[in-house]
Coordinates of C-alpha atoms in Angstrom, one line a residue:
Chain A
X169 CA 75.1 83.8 137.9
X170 CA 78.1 81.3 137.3
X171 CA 80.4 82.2 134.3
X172 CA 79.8 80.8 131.1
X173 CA 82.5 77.9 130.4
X174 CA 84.6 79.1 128.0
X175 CA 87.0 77.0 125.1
X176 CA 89.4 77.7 122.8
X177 CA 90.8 76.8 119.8
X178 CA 93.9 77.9 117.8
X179 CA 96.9 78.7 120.3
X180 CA 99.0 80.5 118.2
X181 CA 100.9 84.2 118.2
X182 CA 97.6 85.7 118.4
X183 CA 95.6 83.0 120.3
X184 CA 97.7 82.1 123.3
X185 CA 98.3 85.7 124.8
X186 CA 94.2 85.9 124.2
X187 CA 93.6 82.7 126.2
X188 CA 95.7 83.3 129.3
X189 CA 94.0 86.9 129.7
X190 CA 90.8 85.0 129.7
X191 CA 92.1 82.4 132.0
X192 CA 93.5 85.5 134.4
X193 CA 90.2 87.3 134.6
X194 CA 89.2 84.1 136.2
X195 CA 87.0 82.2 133.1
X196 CA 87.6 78.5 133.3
X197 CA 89.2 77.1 129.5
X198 CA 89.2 74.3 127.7
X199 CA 91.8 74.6 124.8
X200 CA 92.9 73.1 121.7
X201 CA 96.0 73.4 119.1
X202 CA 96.0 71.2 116.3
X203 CA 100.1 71.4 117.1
X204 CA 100.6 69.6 120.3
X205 CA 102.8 71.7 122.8
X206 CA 101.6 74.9 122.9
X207 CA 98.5 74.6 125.3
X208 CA 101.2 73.3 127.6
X209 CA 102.3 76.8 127.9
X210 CA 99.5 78.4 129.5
X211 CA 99.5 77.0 133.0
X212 CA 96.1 77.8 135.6
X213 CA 94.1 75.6 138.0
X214 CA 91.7 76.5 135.7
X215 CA 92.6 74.7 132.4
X216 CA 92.0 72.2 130.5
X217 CA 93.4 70.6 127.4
X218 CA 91.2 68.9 124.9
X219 CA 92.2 66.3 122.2
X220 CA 89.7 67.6 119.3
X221 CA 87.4 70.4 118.6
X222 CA 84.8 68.3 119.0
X223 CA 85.7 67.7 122.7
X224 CA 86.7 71.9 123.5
X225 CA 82.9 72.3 122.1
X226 CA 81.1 69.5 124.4
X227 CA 82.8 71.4 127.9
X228 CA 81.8 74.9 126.6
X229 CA 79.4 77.4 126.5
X230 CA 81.3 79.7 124.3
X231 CA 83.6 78.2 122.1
X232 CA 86.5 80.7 120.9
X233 CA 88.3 80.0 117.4
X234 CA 91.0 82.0 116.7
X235 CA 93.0 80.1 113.2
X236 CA 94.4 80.9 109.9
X237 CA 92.1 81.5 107.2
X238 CA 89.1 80.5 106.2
X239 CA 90.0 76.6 105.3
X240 CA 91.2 76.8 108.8
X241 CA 88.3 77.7 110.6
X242 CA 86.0 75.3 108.0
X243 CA 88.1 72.6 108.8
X244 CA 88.1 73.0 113.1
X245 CA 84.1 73.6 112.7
X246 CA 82.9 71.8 110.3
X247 CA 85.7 68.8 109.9
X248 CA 85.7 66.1 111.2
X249 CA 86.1 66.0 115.5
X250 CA 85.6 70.1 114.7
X251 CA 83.6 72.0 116.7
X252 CA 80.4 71.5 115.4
X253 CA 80.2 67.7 116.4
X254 CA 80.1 68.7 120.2
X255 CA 78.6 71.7 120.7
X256 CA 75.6 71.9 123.3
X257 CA 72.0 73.6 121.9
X258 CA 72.7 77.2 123.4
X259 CA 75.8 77.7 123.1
X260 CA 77.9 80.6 121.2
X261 CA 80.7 80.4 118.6
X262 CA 82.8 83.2 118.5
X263 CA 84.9 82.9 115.2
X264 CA 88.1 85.7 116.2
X265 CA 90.3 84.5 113.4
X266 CA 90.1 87.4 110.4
X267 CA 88.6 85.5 107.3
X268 CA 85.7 85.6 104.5
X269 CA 82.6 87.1 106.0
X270 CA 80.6 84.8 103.3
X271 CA 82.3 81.9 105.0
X272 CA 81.1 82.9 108.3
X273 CA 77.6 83.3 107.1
X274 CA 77.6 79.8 105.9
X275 CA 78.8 78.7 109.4
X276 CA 75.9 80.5 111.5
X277 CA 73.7 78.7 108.7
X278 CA 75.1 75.3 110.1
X279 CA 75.0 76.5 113.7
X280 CA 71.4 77.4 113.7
X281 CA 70.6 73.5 112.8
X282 CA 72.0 72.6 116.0
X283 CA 70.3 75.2 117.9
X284 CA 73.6 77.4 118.3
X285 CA 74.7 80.8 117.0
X286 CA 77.6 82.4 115.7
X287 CA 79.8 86.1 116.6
X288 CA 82.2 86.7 114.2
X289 CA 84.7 88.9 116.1
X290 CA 88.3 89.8 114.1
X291 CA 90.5 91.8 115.8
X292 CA 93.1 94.6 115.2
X293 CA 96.1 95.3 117.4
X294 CA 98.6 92.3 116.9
X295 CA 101.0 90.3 119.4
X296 CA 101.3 92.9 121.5
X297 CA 97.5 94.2 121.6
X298 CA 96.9 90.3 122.1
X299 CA 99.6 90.3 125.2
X300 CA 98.0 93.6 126.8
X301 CA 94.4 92.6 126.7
X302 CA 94.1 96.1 124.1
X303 CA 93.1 94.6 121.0
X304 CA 90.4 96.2 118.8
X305 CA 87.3 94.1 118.7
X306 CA 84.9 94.0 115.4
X307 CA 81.6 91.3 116.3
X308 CA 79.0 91.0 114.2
X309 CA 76.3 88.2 115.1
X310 CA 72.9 88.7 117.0
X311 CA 73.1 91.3 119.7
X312 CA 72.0 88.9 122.3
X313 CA 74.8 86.7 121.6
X314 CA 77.3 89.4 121.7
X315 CA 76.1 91.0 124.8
X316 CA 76.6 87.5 125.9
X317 CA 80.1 87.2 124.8
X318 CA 80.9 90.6 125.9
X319 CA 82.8 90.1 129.2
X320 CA 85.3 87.7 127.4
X321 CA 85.6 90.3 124.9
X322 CA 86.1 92.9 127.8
X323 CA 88.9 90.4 128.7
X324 CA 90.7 90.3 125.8
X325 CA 90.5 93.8 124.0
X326 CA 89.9 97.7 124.6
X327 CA 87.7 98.9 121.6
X328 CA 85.1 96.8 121.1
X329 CA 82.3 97.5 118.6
X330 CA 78.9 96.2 117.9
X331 CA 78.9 96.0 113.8
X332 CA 75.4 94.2 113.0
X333 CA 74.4 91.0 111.7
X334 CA 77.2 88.1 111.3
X335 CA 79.7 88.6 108.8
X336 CA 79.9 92.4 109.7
X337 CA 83.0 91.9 111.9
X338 CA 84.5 90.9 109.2
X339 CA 83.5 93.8 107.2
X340 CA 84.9 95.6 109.2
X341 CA 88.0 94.4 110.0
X342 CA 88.6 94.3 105.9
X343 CA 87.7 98.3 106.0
X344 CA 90.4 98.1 108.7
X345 CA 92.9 96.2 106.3
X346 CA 92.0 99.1 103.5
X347 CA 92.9 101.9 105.7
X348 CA 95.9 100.1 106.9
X349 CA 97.5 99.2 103.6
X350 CA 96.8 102.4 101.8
X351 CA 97.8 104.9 104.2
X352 CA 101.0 102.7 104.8
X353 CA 101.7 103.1 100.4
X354 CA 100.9 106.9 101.0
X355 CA 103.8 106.7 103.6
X356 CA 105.8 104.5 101.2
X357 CA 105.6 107.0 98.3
X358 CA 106.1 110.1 100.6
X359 CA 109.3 108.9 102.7
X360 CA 110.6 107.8 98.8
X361 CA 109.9 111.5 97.4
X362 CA 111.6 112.6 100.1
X363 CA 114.7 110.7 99.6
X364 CA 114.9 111.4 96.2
X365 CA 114.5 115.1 96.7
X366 CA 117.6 115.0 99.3
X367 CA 115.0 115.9 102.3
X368 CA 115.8 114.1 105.6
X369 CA 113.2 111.6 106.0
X370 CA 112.9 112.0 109.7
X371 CA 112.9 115.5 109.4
X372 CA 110.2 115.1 107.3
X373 CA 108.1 112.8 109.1
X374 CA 108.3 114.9 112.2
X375 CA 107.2 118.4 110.7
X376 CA 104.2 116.5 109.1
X377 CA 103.2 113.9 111.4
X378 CA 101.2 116.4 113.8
X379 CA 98.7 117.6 111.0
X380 CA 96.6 116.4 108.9
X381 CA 99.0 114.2 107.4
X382 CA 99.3 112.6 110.0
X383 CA 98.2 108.8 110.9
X384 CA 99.3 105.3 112.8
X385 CA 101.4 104.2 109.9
X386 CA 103.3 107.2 109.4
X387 CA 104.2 107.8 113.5
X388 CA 104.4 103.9 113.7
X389 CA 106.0 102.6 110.4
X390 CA 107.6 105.4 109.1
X391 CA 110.7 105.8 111.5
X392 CA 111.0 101.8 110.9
X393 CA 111.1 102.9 107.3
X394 CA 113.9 105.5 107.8
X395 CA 115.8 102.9 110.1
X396 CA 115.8 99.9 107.6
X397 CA 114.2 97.8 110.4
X398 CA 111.9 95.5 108.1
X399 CA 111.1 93.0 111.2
X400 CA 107.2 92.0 111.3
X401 CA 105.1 93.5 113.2
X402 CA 102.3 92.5 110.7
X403 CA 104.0 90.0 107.6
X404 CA 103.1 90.8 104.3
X405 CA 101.6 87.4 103.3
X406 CA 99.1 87.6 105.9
X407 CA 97.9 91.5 104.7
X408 CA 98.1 89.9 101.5
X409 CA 95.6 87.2 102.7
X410 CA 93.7 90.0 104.1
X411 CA 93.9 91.9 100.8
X412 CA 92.5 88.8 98.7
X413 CA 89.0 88.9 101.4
X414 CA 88.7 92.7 100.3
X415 CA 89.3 92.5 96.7
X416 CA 87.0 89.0 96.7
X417 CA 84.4 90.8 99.3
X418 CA 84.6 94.0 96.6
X419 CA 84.1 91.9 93.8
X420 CA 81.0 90.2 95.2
X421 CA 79.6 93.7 96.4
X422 CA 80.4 95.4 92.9
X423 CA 83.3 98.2 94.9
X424 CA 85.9 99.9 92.8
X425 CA 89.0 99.4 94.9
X426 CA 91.6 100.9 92.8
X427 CA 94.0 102.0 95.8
X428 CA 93.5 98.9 97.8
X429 CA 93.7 97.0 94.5
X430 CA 97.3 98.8 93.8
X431 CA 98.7 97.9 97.1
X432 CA 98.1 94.5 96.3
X433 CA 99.8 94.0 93.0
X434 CA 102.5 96.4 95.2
X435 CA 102.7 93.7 98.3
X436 CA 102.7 90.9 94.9
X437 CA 105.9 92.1 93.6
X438 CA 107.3 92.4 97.9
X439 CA 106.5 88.5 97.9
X440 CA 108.1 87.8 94.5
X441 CA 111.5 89.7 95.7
X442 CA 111.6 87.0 98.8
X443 CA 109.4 89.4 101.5
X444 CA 106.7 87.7 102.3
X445 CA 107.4 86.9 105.6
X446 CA 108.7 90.5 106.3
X447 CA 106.6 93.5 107.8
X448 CA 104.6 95.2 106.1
X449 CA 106.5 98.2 106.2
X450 CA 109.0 96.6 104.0
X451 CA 106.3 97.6 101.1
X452 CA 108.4 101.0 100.8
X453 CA 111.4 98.5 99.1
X454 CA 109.2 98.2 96.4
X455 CA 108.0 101.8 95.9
X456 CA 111.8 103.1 96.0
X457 CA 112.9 100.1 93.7
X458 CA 109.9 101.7 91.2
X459 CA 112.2 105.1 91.6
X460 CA 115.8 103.2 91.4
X461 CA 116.2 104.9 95.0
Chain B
X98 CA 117.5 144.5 120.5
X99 CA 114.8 145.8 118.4
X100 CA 112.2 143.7 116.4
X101 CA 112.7 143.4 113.0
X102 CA 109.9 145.3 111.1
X103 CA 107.9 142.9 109.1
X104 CA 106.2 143.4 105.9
X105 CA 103.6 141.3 104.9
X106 CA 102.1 140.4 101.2
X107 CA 98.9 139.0 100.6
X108 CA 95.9 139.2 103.0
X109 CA 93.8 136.4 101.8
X110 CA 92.2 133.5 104.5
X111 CA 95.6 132.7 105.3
X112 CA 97.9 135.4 105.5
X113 CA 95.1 137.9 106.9
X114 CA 94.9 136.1 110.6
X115 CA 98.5 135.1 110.0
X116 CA 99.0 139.1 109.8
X117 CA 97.0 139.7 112.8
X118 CA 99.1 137.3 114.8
X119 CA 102.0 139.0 114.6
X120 CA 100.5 142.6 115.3
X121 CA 99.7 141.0 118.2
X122 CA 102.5 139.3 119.2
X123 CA 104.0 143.3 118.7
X124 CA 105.6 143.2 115.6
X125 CA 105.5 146.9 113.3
X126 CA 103.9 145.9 110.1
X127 CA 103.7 147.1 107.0
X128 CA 101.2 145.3 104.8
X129 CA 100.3 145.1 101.0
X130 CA 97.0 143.2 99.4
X131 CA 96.2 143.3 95.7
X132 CA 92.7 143.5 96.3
X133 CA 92.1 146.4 98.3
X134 CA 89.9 146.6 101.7
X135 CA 91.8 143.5 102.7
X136 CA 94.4 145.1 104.4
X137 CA 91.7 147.6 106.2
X138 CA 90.3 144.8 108.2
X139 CA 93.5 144.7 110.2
X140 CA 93.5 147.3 112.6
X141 CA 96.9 148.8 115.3
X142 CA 98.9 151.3 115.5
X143 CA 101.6 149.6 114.4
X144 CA 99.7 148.6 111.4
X145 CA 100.8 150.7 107.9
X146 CA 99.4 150.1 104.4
X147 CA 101.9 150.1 101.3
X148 CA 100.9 150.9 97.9
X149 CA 103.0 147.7 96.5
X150 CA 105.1 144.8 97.5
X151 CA 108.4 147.5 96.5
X152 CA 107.0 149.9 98.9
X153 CA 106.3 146.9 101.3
X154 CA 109.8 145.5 101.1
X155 CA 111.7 149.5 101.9
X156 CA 110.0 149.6 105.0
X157 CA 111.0 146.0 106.4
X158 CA 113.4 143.9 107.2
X159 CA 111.9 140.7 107.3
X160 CA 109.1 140.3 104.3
X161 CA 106.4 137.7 104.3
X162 CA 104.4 136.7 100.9
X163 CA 101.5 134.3 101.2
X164 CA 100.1 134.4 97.7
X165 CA 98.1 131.4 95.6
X166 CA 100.7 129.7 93.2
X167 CA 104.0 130.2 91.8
X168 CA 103.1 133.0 88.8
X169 CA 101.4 135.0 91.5
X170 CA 104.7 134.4 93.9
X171 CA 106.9 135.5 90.8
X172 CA 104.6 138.5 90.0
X173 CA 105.0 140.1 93.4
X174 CA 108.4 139.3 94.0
X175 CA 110.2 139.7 90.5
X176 CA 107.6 141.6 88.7
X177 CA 107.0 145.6 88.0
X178 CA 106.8 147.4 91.7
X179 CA 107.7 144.0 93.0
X180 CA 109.4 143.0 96.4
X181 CA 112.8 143.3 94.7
X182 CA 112.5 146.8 93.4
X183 CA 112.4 147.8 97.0
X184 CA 114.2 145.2 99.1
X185 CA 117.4 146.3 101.1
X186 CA 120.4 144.4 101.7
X187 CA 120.6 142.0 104.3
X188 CA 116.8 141.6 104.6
X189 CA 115.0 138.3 104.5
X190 CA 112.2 137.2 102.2
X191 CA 109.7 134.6 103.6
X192 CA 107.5 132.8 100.8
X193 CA 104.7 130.9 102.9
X194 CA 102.7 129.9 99.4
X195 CA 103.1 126.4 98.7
X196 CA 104.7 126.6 95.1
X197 CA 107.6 124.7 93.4
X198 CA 110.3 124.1 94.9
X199 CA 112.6 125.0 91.8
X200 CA 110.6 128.6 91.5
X201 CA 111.9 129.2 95.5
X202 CA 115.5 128.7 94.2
X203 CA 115.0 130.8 91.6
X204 CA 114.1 133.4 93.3
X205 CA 116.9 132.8 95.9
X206 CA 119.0 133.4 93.1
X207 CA 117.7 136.4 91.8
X208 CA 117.8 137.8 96.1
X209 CA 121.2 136.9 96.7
X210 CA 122.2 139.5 94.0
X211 CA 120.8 141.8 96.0
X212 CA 122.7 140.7 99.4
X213 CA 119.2 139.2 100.7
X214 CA 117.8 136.1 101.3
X215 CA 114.9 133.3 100.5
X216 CA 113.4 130.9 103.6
X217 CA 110.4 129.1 101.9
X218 CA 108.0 127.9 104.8
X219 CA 104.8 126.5 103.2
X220 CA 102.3 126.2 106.2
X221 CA 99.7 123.5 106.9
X222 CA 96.5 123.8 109.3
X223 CA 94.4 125.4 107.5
X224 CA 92.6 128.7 108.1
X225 CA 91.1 127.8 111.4
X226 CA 94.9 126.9 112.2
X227 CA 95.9 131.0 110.9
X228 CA 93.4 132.2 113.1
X229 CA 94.3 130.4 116.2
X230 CA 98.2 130.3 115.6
X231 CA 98.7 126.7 115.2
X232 CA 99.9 126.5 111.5
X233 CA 102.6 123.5 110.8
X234 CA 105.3 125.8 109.2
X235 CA 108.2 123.3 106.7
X236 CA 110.8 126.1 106.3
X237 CA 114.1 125.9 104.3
X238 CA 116.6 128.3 103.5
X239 CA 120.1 129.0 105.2
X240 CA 120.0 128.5 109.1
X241 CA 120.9 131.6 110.4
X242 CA 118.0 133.4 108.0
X243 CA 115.8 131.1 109.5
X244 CA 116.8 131.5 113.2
X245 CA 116.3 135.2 112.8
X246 CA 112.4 134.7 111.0
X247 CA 112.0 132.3 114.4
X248 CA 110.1 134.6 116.4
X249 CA 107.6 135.9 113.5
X250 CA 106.9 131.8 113.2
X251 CA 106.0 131.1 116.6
X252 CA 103.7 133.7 116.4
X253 CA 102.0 132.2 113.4
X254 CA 102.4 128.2 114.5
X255 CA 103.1 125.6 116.7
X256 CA 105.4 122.9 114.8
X257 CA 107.7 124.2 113.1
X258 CA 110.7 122.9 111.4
X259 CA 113.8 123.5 109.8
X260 CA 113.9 121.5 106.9
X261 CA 117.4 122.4 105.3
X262 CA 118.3 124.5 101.8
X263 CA 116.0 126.5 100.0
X264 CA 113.2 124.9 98.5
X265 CA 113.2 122.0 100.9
X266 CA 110.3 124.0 102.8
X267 CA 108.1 123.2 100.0
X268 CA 109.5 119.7 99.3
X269 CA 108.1 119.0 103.0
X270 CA 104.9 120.3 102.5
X271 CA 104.6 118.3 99.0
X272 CA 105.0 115.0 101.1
X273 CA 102.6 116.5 103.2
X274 CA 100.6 116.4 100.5
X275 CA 101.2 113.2 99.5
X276 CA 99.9 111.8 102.5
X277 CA 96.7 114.2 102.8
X278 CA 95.3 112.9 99.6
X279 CA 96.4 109.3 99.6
X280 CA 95.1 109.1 103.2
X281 CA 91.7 110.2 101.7
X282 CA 92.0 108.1 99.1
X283 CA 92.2 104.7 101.8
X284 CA 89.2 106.4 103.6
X285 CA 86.9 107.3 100.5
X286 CA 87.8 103.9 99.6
X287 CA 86.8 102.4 103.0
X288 CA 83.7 104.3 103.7
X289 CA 82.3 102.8 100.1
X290 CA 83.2 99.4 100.4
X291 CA 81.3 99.8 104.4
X292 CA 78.2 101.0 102.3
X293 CA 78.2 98.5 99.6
X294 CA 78.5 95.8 102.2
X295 CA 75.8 97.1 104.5
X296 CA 77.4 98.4 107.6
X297 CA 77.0 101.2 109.1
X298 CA 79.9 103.3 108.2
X299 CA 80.0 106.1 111.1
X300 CA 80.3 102.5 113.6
X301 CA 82.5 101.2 110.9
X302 CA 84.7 104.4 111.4
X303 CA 84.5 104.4 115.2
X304 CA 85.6 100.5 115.6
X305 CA 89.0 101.0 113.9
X306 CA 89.6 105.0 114.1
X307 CA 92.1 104.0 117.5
X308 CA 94.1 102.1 115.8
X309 CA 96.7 100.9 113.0
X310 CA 94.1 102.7 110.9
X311 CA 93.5 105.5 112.0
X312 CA 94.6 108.9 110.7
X313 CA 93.6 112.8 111.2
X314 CA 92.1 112.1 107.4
X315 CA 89.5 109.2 109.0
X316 CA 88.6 111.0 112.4
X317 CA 88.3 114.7 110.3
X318 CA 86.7 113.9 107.3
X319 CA 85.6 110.6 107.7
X320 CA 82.5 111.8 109.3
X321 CA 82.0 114.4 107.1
X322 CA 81.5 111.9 104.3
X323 CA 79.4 109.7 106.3
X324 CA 77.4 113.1 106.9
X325 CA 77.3 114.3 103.2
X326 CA 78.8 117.3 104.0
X327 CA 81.0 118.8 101.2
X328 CA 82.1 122.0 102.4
X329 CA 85.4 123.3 102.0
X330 CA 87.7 123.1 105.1
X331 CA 90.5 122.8 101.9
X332 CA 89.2 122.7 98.4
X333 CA 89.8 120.2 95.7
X334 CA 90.9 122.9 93.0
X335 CA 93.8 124.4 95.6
X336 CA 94.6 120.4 96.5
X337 CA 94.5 119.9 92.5
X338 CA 97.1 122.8 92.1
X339 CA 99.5 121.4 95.3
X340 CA 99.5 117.8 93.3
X341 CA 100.6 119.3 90.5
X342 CA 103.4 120.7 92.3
X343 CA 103.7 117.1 93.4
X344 CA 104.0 115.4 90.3
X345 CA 105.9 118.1 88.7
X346 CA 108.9 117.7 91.3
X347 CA 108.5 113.8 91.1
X348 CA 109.2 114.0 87.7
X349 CA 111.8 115.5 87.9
X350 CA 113.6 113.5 90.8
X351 CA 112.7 110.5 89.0
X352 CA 109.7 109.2 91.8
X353 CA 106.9 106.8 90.5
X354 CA 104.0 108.0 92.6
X355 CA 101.2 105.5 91.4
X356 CA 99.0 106.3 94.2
X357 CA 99.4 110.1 94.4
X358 CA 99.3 109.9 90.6
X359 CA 95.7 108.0 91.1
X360 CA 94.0 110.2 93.3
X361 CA 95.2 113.3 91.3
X362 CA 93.1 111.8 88.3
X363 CA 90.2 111.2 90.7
X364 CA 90.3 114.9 91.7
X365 CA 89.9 115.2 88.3
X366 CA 87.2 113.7 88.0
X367 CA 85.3 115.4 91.0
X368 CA 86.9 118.8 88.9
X369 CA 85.0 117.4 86.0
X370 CA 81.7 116.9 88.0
X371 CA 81.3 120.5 89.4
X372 CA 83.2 119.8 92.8
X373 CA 86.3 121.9 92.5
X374 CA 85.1 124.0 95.3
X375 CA 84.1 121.8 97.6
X376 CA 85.9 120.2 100.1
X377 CA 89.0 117.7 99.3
X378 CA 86.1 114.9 101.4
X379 CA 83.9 115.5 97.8
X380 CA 86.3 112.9 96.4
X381 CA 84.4 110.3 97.9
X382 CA 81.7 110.7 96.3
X383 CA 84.3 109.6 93.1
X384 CA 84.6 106.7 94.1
X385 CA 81.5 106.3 95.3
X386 CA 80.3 106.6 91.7
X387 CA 82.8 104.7 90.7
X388 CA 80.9 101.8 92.3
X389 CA 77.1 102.8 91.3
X390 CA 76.2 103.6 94.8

């Protein structure tokens, strides 16, 4: 069985590592980046570099997007010279990018018409998960198609779960974004308490972190907390983007999100005090400003 | 050297296999339970059983209370036939309630009168954590008192951790707290918007437990929700009564805890509904209601 062709399109932080671990475990790419010099950086016998969508779609079986938000990923299907122009009856989209799950169900609307499906497939892990080939991978879509798509995914990520029908990677990846957010405000209010009380935040930190307190934001953010090191791993205005899919997914699915609602107006008042483009850990700057800390 | 003889107040699901750790790690007990037969259920020669905390406190030089909340604490230390009526100079008290934090340094107070001493060391873990001598133990008080107390910890626990002065024991475990309930908060919050939305929640948990998500709250209790199962590993009433503590202490070190604050009126609410017995994992189905599912 020869491989499926593969494209890509969006070659930024996320995107580029993704593609060259495709192109390593021996898949030949055709790529696209709306800004011109980045596909220039990933170098193989095996690559390609388009001029459109339109023209990464006509060379592939499975055509990987991987943009912004959902205007982004509209725009490079559905625009003009986007993906949907060229694509071959058969063929897979794979829509990695993390964005409105009712914006991906409209796509795989458009995609049946031309005899093509869609696998919407966020993922979790950042740069460096993107670098190591460790992301976390959310698909929903048709099983077929995914099982299809799996040994890219295998490729690019570690964890890689089956959610259901399309717009259920999505889903998930917004459940992620929840979890993420709220446990990082329980770790913002706790380090604050702890300040104000006189306790040694890293003291703290390491007699709780074992237990059930315990999570990824508190062994992962929390010392960055306690250091002042406010450097993105993860930038506030995209969780905010990330935020506005939950609360808009919530409000179309009638969920009460009070503590992921909080966090948001929180992250708000981050972005209005200039840290928007900081990490999300910087969120504790606005819970010790709330205590004059 | 000899071992210090221990007394030990308060045989309840904590202290009563925290009690039968350190008979058998060898240390001479003498032990004191309001509610008698308690005490008869440990069994050793070294094993005696006192009348009262004052008779508890003669025999021993090292005295452990693990009672329910700060009056109870008060009563057996301060009050008639009381730990202080008996206590010698020199000895060490060790409160492992969790309590305030400005009751502990009361009582310090009131011991160094006496030539004694307070270490407060709240414990986390749980009761399966007494039985099987893994207890997180937060313990603060002067250094020397608490390097002498060392060896009756490790028998007890695993991680444990000098947290500075009196009272900062219980500070520890408060941000403990903290991030026990607000954790839950991100999952109950999570696992209702997965319903609402149609996934599957257990696969929505297993997709994103590994990563900047995940916390001992998701992987613990996460399931348990999924599973409708409501009983107590730590019940809402005795995490009601550690908030308190919470908020009490944050008010008066000036702390805005919004999100603590929030879930502490969702407990409420579960209170309100017949649930303050069951497990702190009943406050999903709060939020659940919150959104009519």
């Amino acid at each position: 069985m020869t491989k499926d062709k593969v494209g890509f399109v969006g070659l930024g932080i996320m995107g580029l590592p993704m593609a060259a671990n495709l192109a390593k475990a021996g898949f030949e790419l055709t790529v696209y980046n709306r800004t011109p010099g980045r596909a220039e950086q990933l170098e193989g016998p095996t690559i390609r570099i388009a001029q459109s969508p339109a023209e990464v779609a006509e060379a592939s079986d499975i055509i990987i997007t991987i943009v912004s938000d959902s205007p982004d990923v509209e725009a490079v299907v559905l625009g003009p010279n986007g993906v949907i122009e060229g694509i071959r009856p058969g063929s897979i989209l794979v829509d990695m990018s993390t964005i409105s799950p009712a914006v991906e169900r409209r796509i795989d609307q458009e995609l049946q018409g031309k005899s093509c499906s869609l696998v919407d497939a966020p993922v979790s892990g950042g740069d460096i998960g993107a670098i190591k080939g460790t992301l976390a991978i959310m698909a929903g879509g048709e099983r077929k198609s995914f099982e299809r798509v799996l040994p890219l995914f295998e490729a690019m990520g570690k964890t890689i779960t089956y959610c259901g029908p399309v717009g259920n990677g999505q889903l998930t990846k917004l459940c992620n974004q929840v979890l993420v957010s709220v446990n990082l405000l329980a770790v913002s209010e706790a380090v604050t308490f702890a300040r104000k009380n006189g306790l040694d935040p890293a003291t703290m930190i390491q007699a709780v972190a074992g237990g059930a307190a315990g999570s990824w934001q508190l062994s992962n953010l929390g010392p960055k907390i306690v250091d002042r090191d406010f450097a993105p791993g993860f930038m506030i205005d995209l969780m905010q983007k990330d935020l506005r899919l939950v609360l808009e997914a919530g409000d179309q699915a009638g969920v009460a999100l009070a503590a992921a609602g909080l966090v948001h107006q929180f992250f708000n008042s981050a972005q209005a005090a200039g840290d928007g483009r900081a990490g999300t850990q910087a969120l504790a700057k606005v819970i010790e400003k709330l205590s004059a800390v």
